[in-house]
CSV table of C-alpha atoms in Angstrom, one decimal:
chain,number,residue,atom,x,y,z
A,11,UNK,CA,11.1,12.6,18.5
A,12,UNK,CA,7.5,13.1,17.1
A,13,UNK,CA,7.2,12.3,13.7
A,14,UNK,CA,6.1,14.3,10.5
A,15,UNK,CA,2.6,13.3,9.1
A,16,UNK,CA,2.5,13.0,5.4
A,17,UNK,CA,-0.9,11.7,4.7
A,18,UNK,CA,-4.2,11.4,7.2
A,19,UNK,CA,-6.9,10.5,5.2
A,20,UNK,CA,-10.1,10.1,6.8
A,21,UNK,CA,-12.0,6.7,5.5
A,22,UNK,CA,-15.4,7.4,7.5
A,23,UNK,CA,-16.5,10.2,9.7
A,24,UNK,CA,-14.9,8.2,12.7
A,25,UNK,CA,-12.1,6.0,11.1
A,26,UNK,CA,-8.8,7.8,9.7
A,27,UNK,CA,-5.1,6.2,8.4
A,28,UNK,CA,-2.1,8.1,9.2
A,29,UNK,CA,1.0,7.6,7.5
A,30,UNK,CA,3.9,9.0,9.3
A,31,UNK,CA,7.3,9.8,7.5
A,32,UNK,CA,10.6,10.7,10.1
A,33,UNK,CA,14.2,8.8,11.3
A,34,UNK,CA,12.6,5.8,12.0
A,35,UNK,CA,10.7,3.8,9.5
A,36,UNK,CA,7.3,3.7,10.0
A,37,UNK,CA,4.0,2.9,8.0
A,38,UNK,CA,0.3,2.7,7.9
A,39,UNK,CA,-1.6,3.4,11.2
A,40,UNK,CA,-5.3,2.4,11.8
A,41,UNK,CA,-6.7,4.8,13.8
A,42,UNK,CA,-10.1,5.0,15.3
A,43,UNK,CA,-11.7,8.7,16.2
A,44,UNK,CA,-13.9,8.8,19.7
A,45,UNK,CA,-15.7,12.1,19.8
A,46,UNK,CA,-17.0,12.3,23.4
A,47,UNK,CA,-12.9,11.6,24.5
A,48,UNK,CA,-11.6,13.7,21.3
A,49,UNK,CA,-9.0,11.3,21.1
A,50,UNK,CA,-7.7,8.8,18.3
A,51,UNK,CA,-6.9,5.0,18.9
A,52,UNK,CA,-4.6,3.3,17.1
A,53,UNK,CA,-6.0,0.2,16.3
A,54,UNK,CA,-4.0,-1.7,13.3
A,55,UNK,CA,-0.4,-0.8,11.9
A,56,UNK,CA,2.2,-2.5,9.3
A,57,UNK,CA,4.4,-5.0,10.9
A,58,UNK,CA,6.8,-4.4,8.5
A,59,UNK,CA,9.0,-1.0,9.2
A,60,UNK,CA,9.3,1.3,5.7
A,61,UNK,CA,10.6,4.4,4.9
A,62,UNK,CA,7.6,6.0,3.4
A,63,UNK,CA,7.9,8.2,0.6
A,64,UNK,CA,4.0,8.3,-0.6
A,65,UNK,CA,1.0,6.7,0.3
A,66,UNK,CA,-2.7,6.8,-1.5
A,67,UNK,CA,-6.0,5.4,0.1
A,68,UNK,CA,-7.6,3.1,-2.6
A,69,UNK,CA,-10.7,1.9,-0.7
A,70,UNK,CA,-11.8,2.0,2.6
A,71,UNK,CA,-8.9,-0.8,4.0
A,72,UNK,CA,-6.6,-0.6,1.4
A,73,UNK,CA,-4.0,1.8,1.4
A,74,UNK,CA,-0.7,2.1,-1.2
A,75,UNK,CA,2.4,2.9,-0.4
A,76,UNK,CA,6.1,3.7,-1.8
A,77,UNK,CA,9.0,3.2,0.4
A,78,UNK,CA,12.9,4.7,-0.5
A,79,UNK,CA,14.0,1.7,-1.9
A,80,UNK,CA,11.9,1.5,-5.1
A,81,UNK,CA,8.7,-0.8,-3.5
A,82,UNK,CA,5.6,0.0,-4.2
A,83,UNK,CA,3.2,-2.2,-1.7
A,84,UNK,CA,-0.7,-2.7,-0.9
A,85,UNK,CA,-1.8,-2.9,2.7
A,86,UNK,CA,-5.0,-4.3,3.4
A,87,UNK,CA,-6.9,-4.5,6.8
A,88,UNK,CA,-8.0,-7.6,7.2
A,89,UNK,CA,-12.1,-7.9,7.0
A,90,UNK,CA,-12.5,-9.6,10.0
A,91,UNK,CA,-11.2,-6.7,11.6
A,92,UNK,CA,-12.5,-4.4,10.1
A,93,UNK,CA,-16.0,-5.4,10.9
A,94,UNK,CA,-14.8,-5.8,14.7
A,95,UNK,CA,-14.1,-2.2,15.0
A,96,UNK,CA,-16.9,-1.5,13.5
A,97,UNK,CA,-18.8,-3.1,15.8
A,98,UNK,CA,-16.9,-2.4,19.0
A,99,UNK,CA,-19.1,0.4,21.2
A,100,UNK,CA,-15.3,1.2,22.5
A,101,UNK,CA,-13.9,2.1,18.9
A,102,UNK,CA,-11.3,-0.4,19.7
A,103,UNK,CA,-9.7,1.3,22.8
A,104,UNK,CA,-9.9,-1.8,25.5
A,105,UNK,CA,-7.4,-3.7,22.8
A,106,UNK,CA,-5.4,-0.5,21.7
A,107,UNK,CA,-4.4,-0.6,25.7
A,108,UNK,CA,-3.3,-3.7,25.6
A,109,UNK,CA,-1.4,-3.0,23.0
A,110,UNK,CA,1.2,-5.8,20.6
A,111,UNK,CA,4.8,-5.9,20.3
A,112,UNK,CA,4.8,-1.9,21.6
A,113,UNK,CA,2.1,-1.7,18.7
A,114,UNK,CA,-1.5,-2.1,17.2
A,115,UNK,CA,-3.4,-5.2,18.7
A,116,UNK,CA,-4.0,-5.9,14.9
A,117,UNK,CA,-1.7,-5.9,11.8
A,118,UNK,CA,-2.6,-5.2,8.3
A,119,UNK,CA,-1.6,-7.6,5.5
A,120,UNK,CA,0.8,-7.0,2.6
A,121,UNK,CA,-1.2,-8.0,-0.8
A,122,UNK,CA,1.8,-7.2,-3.0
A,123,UNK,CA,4.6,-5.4,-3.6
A,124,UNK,CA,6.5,-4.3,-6.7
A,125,UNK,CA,10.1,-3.2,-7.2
A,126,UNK,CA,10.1,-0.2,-9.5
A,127,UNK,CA,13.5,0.2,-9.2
A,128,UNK,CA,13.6,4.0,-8.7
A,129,UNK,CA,12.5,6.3,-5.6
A,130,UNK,CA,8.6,7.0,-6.5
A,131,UNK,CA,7.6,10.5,-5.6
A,132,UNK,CA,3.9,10.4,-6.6
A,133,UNK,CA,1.2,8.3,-6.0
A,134,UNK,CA,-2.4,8.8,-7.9
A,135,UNK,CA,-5.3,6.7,-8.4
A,136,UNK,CA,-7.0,7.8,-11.8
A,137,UNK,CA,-8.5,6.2,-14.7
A,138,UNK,CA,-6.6,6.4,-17.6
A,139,UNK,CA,-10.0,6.7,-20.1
A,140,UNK,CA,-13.5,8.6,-19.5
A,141,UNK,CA,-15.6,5.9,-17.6
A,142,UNK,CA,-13.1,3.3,-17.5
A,143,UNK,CA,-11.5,1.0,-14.2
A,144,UNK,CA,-9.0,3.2,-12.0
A,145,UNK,CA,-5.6,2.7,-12.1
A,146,UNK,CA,-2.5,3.9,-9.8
A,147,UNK,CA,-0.7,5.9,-11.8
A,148,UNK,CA,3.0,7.0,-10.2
A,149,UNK,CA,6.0,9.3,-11.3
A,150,UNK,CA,9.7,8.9,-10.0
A,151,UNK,CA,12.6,10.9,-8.8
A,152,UNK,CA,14.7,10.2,-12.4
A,153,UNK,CA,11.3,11.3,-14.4
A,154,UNK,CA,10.0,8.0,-14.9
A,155,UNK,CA,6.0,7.5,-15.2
A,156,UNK,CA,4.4,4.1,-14.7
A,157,UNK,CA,0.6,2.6,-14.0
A,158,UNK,CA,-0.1,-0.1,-11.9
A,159,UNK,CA,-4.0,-2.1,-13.4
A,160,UNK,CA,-5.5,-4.6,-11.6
A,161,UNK,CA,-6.8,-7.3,-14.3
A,162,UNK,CA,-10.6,-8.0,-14.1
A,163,UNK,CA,-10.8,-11.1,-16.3
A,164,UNK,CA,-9.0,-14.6,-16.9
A,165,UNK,CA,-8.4,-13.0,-20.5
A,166,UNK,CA,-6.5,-10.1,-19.5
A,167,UNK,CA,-4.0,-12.2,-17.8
A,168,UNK,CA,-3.9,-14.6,-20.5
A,169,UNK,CA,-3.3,-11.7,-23.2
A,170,UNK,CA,-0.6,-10.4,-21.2
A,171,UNK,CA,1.4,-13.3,-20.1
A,172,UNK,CA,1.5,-14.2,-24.0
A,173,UNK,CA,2.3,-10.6,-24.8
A,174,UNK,CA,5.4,-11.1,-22.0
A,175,UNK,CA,6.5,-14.5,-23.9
A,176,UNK,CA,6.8,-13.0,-27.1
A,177,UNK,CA,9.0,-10.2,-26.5
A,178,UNK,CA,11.0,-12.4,-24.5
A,179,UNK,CA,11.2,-14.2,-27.7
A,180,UNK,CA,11.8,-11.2,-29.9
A,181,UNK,CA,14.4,-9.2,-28.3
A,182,UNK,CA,16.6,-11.3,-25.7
A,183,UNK,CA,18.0,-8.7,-22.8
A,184,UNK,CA,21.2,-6.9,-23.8
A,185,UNK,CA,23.2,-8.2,-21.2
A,186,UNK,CA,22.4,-11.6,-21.4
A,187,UNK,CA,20.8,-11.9,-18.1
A,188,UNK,CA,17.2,-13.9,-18.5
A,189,UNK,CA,14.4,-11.8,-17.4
A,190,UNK,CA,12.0,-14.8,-15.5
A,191,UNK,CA,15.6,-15.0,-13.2
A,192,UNK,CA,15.4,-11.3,-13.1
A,193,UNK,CA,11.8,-10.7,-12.0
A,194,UNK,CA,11.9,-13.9,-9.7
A,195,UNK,CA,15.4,-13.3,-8.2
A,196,UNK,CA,14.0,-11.7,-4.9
A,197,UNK,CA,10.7,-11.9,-4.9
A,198,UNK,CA,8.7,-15.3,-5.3
């Protein structure tokens, strides 16, 4: 069975990522355009198998994604790689013949992933104030609306891990359960 295409975003004149969406869980493909054989080449996909529900580009090898159960993930192309296709006259179709595991010859890496805890819907980059750094902004299926900021600075993490502490401090959880177990029980 062919599967349905939810996103194709083209990164370069030549380069595109597909993210396909069907029965089978699937994720971020790498593809690589050759005009003179009008054909694309899959040259990097996620070793890990999701159920995609959205997906935004954020740069040119970093794509986000949200899967059914409540992840929202980063996938990054590795740099190394990226400058090999770059630089490959074949666009990367020698090694996409070869092939890897019935995939890609190369993998992208996860950089994170965070459990929102509901089905996300919508994925946008944005910047929450005129001039300011972007931000991933998403929305779920129950209505819920969250952003996801990168901190630039040493201070920004330092504010907000001391911010975290003191509303530990301030109102302990209503069922009792300790939130550093909670955040850290699956993830490390």
């Amino acid at each position: 069975m062919v599967g349905c295409i939810v996103t194709c975003e083209w990164t370069s004149p030549y380069e595109v990522t597909i993210t396909e969406m069907d029965e089978i869980a699937t994720s971020f493909h790498y593809c690589k355009y050759r005009r003179d054989e009008n054909q694309l080449y899959i040259f990097a996909d996620d070793s890990v198998p999701r159920w995609v529900t959205e997906a935004q580009h954020i740069d040119f090898d970093t794509m986000a994604g949200a899967d059914k159960f409540g992840n929202i993930y980063f996938a990054r192309l590795p740099q190394d790689i990226s400058d090999e296709i770059e630089e490959d006259p074949t666009g990367g179709k020698i090694k996409w013949e070869q092939g890897k595991l019935n995939g890609a010859p190369n993998k992208v890496e996860e950089i994170v992933q965070f459990h929102v805890g509901d089905v996300v819907t919508s994925l946008q980059k944005a910047s929450l104030i005129p001039g300011g750094g972007e931000c991933l902004i998403y929305g779920t299926v129950m209505g819920s609306v969250g952003a996801l900021l990168a901190f630039t600075s040493r201070e920004d993490v330092d504010f907000f891990s001391h911010l975290e502490m003191h509303l530990r401090q301030e109102h302990p959880p209503l069922c009792g359960r300790d939130h550093l177990a909670y955040r850290s029980a699956y993830f490390q």
